[in-house]
CSV table of C-alpha atoms in Angstrom, one decimal:
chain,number,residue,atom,x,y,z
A,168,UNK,CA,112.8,143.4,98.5
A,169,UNK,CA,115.9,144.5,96.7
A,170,UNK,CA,116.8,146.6,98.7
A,171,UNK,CA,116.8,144.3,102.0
A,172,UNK,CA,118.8,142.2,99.5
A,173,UNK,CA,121.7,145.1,98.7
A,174,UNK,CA,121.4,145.6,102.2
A,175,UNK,CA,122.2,142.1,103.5
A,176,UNK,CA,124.6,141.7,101.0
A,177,UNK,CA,126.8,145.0,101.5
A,178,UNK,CA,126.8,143.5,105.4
A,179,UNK,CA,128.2,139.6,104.9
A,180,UNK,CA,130.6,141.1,101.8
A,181,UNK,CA,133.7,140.4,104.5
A,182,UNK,CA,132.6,136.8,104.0
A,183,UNK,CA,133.3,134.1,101.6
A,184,UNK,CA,130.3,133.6,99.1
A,185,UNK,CA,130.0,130.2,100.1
A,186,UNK,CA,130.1,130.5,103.7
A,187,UNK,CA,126.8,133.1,103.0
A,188,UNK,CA,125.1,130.8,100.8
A,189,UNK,CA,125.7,128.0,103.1
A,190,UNK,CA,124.4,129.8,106.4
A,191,UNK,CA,121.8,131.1,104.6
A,192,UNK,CA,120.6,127.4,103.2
A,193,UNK,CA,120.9,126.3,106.5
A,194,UNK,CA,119.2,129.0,108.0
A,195,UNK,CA,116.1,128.8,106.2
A,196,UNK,CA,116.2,125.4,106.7
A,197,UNK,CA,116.2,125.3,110.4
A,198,UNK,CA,113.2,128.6,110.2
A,199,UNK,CA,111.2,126.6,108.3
A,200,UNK,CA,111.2,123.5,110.6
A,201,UNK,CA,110.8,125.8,113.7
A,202,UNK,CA,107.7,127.4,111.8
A,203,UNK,CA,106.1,124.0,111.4
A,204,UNK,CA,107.0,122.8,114.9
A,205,UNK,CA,105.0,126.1,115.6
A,206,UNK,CA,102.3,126.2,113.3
A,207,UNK,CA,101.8,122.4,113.9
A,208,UNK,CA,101.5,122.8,117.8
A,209,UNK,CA,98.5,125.2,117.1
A,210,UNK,CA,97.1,123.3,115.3
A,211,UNK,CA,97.2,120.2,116.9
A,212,UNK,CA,96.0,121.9,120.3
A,213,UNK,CA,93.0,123.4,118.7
A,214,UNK,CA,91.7,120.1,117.6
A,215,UNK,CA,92.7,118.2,120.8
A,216,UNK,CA,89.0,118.5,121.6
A,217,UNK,CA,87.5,118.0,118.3
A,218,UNK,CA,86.6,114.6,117.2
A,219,UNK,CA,88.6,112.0,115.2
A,220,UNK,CA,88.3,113.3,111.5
A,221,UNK,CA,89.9,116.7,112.9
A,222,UNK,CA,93.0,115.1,114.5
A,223,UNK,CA,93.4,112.4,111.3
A,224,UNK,CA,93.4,115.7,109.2
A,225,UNK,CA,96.1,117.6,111.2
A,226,UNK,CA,98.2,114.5,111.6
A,227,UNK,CA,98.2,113.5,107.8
A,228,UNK,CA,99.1,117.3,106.9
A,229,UNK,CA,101.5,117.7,108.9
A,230,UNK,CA,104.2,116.4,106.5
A,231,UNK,CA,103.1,118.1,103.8
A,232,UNK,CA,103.0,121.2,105.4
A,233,UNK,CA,106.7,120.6,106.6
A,234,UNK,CA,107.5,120.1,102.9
A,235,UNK,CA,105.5,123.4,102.0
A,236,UNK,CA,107.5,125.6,104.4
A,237,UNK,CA,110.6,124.7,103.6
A,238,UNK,CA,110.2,124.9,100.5
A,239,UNK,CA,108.8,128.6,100.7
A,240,UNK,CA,112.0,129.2,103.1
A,241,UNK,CA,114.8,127.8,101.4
A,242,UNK,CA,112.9,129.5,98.0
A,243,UNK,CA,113.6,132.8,99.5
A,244,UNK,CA,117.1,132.2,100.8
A,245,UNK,CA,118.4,130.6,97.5
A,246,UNK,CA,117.1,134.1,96.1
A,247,UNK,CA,119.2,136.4,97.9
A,248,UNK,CA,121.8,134.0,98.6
A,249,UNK,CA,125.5,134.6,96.7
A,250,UNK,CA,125.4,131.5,94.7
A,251,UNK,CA,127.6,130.4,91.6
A,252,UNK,CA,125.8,129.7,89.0
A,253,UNK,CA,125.9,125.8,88.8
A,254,UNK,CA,124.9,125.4,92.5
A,255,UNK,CA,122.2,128.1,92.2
A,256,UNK,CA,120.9,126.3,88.9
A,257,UNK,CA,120.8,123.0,91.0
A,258,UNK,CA,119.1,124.2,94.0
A,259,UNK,CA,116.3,125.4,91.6
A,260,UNK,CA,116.0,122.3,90.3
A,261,UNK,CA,115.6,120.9,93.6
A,262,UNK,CA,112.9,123.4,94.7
A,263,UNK,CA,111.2,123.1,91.6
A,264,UNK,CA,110.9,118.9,92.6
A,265,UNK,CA,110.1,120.0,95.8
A,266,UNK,CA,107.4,121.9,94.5
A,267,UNK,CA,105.9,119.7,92.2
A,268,UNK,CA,106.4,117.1,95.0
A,269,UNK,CA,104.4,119.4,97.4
A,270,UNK,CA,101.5,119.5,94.8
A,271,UNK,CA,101.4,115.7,94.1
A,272,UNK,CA,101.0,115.2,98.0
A,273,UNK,CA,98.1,117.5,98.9
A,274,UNK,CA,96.3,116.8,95.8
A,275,UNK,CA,96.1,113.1,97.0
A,276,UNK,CA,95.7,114.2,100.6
A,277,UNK,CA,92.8,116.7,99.6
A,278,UNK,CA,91.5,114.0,98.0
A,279,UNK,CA,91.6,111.2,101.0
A,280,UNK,CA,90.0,114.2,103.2
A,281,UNK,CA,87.2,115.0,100.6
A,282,UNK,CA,86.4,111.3,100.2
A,283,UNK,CA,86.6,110.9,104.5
A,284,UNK,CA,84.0,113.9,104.5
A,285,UNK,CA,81.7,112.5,102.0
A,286,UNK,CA,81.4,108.6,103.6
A,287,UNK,CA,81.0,110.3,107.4
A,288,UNK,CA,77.2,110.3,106.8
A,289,UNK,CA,77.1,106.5,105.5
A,290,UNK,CA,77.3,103.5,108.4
A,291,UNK,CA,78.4,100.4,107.9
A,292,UNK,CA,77.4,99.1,111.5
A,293,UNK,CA,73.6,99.7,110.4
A,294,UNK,CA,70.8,97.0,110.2
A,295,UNK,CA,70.2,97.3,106.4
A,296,UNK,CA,73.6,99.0,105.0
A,297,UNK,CA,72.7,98.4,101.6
A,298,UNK,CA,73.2,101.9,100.3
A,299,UNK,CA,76.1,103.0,102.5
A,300,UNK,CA,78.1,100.1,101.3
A,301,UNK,CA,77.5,101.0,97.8
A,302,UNK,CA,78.7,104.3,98.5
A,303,UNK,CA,81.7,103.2,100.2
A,304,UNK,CA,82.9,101.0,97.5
A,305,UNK,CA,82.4,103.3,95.1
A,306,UNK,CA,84.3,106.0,96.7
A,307,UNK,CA,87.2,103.5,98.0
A,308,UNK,CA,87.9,102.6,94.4
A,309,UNK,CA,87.5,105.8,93.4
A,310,UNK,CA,89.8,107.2,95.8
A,311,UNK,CA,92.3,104.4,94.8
A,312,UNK,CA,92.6,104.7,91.5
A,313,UNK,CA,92.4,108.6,91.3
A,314,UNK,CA,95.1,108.4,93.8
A,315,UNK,CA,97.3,106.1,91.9
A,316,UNK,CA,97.4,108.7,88.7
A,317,UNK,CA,97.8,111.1,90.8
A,318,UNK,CA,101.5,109.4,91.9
A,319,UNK,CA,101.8,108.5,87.8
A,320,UNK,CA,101.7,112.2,87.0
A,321,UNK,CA,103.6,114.0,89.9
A,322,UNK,CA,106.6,111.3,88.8
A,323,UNK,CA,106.3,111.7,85.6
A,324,UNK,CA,106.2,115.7,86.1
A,325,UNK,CA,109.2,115.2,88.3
A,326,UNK,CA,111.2,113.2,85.7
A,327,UNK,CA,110.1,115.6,82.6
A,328,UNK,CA,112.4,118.4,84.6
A,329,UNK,CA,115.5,116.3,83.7
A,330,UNK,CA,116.6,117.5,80.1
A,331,UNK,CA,117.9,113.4,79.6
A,332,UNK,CA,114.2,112.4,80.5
A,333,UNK,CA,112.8,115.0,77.9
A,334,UNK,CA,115.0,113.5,75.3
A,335,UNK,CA,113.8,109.8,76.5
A,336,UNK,CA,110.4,111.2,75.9
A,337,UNK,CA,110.8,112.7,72.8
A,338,UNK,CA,112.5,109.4,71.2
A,339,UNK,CA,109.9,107.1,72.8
A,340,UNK,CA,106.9,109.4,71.3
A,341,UNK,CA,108.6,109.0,67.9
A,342,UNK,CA,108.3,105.4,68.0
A,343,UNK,CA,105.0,105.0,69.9
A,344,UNK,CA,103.8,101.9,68.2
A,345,UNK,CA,106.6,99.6,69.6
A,346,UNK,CA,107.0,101.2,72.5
A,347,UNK,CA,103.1,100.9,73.2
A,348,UNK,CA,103.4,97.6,72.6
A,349,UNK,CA,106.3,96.3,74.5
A,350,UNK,CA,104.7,98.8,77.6
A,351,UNK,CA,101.6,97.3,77.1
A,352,UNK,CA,103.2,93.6,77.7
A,353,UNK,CA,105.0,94.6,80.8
A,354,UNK,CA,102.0,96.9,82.4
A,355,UNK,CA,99.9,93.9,81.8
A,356,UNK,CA,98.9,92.2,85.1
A,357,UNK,CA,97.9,96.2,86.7
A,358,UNK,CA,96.5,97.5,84.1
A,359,UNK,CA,93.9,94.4,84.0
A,360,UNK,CA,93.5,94.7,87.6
A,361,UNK,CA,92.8,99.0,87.4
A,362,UNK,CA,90.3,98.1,84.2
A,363,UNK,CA,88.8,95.6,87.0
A,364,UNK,CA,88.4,97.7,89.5
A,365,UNK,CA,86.7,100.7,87.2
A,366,UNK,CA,84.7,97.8,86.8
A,367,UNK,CA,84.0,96.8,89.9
A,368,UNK,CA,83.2,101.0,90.6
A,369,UNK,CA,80.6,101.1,87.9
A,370,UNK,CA,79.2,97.4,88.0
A,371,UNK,CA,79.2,96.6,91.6
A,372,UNK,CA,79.5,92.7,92.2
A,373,UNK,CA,80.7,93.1,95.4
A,374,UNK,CA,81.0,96.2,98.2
A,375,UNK,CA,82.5,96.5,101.6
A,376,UNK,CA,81.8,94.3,103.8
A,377,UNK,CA,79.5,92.2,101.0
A,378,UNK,CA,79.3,88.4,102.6
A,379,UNK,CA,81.0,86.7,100.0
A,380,UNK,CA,81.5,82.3,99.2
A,381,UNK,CA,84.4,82.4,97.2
A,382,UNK,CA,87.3,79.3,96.7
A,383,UNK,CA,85.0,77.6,98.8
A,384,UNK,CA,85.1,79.8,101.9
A,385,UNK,CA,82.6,82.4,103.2
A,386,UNK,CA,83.5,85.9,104.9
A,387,UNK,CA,82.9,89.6,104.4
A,388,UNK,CA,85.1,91.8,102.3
A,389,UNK,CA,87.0,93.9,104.5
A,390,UNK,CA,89.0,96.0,102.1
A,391,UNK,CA,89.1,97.0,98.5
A,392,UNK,CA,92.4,98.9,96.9
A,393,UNK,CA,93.5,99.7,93.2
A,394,UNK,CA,94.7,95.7,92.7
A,395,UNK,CA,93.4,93.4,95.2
A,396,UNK,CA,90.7,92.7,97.6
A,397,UNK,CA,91.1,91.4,100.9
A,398,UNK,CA,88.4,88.7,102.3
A,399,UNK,CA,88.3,88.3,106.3
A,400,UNK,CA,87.2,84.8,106.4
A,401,UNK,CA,84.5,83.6,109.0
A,402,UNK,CA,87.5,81.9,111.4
A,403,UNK,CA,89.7,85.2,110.9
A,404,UNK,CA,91.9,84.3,108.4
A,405,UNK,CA,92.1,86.9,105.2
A,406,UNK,CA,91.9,85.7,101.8
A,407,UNK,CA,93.7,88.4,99.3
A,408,UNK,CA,92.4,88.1,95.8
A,409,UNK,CA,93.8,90.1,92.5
A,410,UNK,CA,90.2,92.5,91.5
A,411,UNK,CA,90.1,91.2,88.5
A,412,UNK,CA,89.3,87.7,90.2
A,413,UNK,CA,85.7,89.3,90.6
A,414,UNK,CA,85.1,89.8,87.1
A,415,UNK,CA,86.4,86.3,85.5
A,416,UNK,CA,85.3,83.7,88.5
A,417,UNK,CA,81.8,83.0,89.9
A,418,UNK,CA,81.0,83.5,93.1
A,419,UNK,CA,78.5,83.5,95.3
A,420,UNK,CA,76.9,86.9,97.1
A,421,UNK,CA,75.1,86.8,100.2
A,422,UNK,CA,74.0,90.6,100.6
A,423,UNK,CA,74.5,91.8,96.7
A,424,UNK,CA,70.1,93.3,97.0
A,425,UNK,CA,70.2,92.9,100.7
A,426,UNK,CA,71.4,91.8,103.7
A,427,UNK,CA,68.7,89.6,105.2
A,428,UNK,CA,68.7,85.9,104.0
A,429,UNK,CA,66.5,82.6,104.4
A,430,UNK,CA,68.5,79.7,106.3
A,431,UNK,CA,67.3,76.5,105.1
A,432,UNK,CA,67.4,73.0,108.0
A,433,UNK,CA,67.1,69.8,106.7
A,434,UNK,CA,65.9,66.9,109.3
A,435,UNK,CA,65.0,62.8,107.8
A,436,UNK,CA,62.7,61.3,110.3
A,437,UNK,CA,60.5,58.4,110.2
A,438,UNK,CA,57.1,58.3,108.6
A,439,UNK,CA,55.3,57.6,111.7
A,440,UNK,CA,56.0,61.5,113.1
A,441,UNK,CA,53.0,64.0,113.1
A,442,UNK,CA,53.8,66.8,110.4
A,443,UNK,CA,51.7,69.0,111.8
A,444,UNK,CA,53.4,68.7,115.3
A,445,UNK,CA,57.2,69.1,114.1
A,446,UNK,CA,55.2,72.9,112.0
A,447,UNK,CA,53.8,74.2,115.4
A,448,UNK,CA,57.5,73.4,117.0
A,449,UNK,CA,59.3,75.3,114.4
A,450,UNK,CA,56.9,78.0,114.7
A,451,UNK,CA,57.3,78.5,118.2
A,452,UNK,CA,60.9,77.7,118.1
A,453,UNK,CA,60.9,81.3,115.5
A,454,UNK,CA,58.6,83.3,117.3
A,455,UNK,CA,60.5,82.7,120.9
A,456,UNK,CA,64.1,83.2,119.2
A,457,UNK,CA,65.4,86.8,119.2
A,458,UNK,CA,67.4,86.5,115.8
A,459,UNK,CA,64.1,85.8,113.8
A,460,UNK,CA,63.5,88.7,111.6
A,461,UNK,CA,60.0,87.7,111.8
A,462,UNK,CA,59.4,87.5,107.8
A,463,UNK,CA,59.9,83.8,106.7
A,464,UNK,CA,59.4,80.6,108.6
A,465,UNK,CA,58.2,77.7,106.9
A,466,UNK,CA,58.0,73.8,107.0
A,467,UNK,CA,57.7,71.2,104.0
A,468,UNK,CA,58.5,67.6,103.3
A,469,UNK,CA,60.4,67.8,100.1
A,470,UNK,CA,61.1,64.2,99.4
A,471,UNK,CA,60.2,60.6,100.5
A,472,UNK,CA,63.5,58.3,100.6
A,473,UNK,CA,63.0,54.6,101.3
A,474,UNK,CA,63.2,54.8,105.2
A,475,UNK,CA,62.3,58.4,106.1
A,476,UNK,CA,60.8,61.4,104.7
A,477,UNK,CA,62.5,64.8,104.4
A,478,UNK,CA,61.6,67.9,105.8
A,479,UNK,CA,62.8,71.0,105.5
A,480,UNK,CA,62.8,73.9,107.4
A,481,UNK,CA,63.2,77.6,106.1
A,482,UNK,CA,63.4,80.6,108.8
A,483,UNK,CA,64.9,83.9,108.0
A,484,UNK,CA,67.4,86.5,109.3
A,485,UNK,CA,68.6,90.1,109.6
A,486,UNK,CA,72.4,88.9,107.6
A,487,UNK,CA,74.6,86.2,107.2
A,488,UNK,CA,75.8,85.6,111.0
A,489,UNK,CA,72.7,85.8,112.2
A,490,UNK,CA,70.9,83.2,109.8
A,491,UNK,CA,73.7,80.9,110.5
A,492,UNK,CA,72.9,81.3,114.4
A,493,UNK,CA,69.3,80.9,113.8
A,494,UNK,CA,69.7,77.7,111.7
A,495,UNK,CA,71.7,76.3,114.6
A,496,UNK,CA,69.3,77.1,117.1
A,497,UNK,CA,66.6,75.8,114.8
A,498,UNK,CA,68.4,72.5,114.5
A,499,UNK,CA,69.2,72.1,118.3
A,500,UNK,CA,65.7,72.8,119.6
A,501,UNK,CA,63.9,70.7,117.1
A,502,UNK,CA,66.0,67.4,117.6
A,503,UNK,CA,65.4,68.0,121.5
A,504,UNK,CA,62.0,68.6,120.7
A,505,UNK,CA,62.0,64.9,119.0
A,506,UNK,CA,64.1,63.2,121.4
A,507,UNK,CA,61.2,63.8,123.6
A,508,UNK,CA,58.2,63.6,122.2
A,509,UNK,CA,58.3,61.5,119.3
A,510,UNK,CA,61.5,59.2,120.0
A,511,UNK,CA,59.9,56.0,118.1
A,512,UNK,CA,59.9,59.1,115.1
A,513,UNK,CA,63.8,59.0,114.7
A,514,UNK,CA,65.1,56.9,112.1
A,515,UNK,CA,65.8,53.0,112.7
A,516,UNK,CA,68.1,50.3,110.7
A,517,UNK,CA,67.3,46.9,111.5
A,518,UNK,CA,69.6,43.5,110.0
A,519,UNK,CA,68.4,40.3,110.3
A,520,UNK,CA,70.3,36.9,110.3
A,521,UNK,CA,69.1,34.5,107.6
A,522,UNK,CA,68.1,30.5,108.7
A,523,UNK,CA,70.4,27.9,107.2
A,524,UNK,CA,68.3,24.5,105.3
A,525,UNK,CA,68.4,23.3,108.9
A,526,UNK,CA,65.9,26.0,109.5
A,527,UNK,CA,68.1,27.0,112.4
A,528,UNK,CA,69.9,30.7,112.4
A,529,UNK,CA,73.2,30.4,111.5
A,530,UNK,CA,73.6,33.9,113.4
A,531,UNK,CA,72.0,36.1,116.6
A,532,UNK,CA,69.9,38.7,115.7
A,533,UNK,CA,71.5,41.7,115.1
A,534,UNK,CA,69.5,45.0,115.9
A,535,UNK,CA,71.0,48.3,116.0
A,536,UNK,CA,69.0,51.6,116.0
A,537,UNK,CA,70.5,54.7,114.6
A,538,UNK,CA,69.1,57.4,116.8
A,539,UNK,CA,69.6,60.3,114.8
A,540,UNK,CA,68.2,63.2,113.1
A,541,UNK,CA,70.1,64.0,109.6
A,542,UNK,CA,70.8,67.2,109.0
A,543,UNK,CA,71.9,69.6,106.3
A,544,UNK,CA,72.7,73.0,105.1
């Protein structure tokens, strides 16, 4: 090696230093980029065929890889090149950011890859996806946080190689106590929101794709990162929530043991309609229905209000959309099942005008029949 180096250096002695230094600089720059352009093109044809992890891994390495090679290149150019002293001490520094920079970004793309390897064998699309989207949550958050300190300590790193930073860190350890403090004040609002989502990681009230009622609105969480959580709504809207929202609020979890839920359908009619009739309906209504899970379906009169009794009706489901659907099929065949078969069996109103001391009506009679059935969720 030194003696390529006497060598090169006994043939570009004609020229100015910086004229070398510069041409070699550039040089290894221009190498290094045609090396990547190469090694990339291999690459990138070998896993044309391969499915879509492959190609996501080639495509999110490819810029740090760039940053690798040229740093490798430029290293060895600066080594041999004729540099003054200042300019050699501040391409070092420069490499040496480089470097550290080159670390920072293929620990936290290592880690993205090991964590898309691991959650390949889980599917979310799956009838019952209890376990996979326990797993998923827990590695998401995982993967979030671990990547966040990984950007805290390749920045940190970076900045310690400035001697004024050094200094900055030396004062601030001497006075830790006020420094904590006041750090502690300002880092406030994340750090609550990365204790939340260890939190979340370890506890678990919610996962991906968990079907959530929260402010008042239902959906499924779509996403979970180091400080927030994002809701897609049932109507497509997203709802963005701070994590630590999930430890301090109630809310309500559809699929938190399970995905598969019992609708309930409410329905007043009058006391006149055979019970046992409106049970065989609902029964067949369920067993026809392709949504029925085939595990709950059952028929009750809860309550006797002045006019009409109430019945309920429970029927089960496979998840959330589905017993939604189900409930609204439920509701639409029974009422049609009542409209014709037992139409005297829908609720009635009927007002009366009273007779003056005359004993004549001081008013027609008024009759107006409510043909409806009543229902709730």
């Amino acid at each position: 090696m030194d003696f390529l180096i006497t060598e090169f250096r006994q043939y570009t002695d004609w020229l100015p230093n910086w004229m070398v230094s510069v041409g070699l600089l550039v040089g290894a720059v221009l190498i290094g980029l045609a090396i990547h352009r190469f090694a990339f093109g291999i690459f990138k044809r070998l896993v044309e065929d391969k499915d879509l992890f492959w190609r996501s891994l080639v495509s999110r390495g490819r810029r740090p890889m760039r940053l690798t090679v040229l740093t490798f290149t430029v290293s060895f150019a600066s080594s041999i090149a004729p540099l003054a002293a200042r300019p050699a001490e501040i391409i070092r520094h420069v490499l040496l950011l480089g470097f550290i920079l080159v670390l920072g970004w293929v620990a936290k793309t290592a880690l993205h890859i090991w964590m898309t390897v691991y959650l390949r064998r889980f599917k979310l699309d799956a009838e019952d996806n209890l376990l996979a989207r326990t797993h998923v949550t827990q590695s998401r958050i995982a993967e979030r946080i671990a990547g966040a300190m990984i950007v805290i300590v390749t920045v940190a790193a970076m900045l310690m190689t400035f001697p004024a930073v050094q200094q900055y860190g030396v004062s601030v350890l001497a006075s830790a106590g006020v420094a904590g403090i006041v750090l502690g004040l300002a880092l406030q609002p994340m750090l609550k929101n990365i204790f939340a989502g260890i939190q979340l990681a370890i506890t678990q009230p919610i996962r991906i794709d968990d079907a959530l009622i929260v402010e008042g609105e239902w959906g499924n969480v779509e996403e979970i990162t180091s400080t927030y959580v994002v809701v897609k709504l049932w109507d497509w809207r997203r709802m963005i929530l701070p994590l630590s929202y999930f430890i301090e609020n109630p809310f309500q979890n559809w699929t938190r043991e399970g995905s598969a839920l019992i609708g309930t359908v409410m329905i007043y009619l009058d006391y006149s309609v055979p019970v046992s009739a409106i049970r065989r309906r609902v029964e067949e209504i369920a067993n026809e229905s392709k949504i029925w899970d085939r595990r709950v379906v059952n028929v009750q009169v809860t309550d006797f209000k002045e006019s009409v009794m109430e019945i309920r009706i429970l029927v089960s489901a496979n998840n959330a959309p589905k017993t939604f659907d189900m409930r609204c099929e439920m509701r639409e065949k029974i009422i049609d099942f009542v409209q014709r078969e037992y139409p005297a069996a829908l609720p009635r109103l009927r007002a009366e005008g009273a007779s003056n001391s005359n004993g004549h009506a001081n008013g027609a009679v008024a009759e107006t029949a409510l043909r409806h059935a009543n229902f709730q969720s």
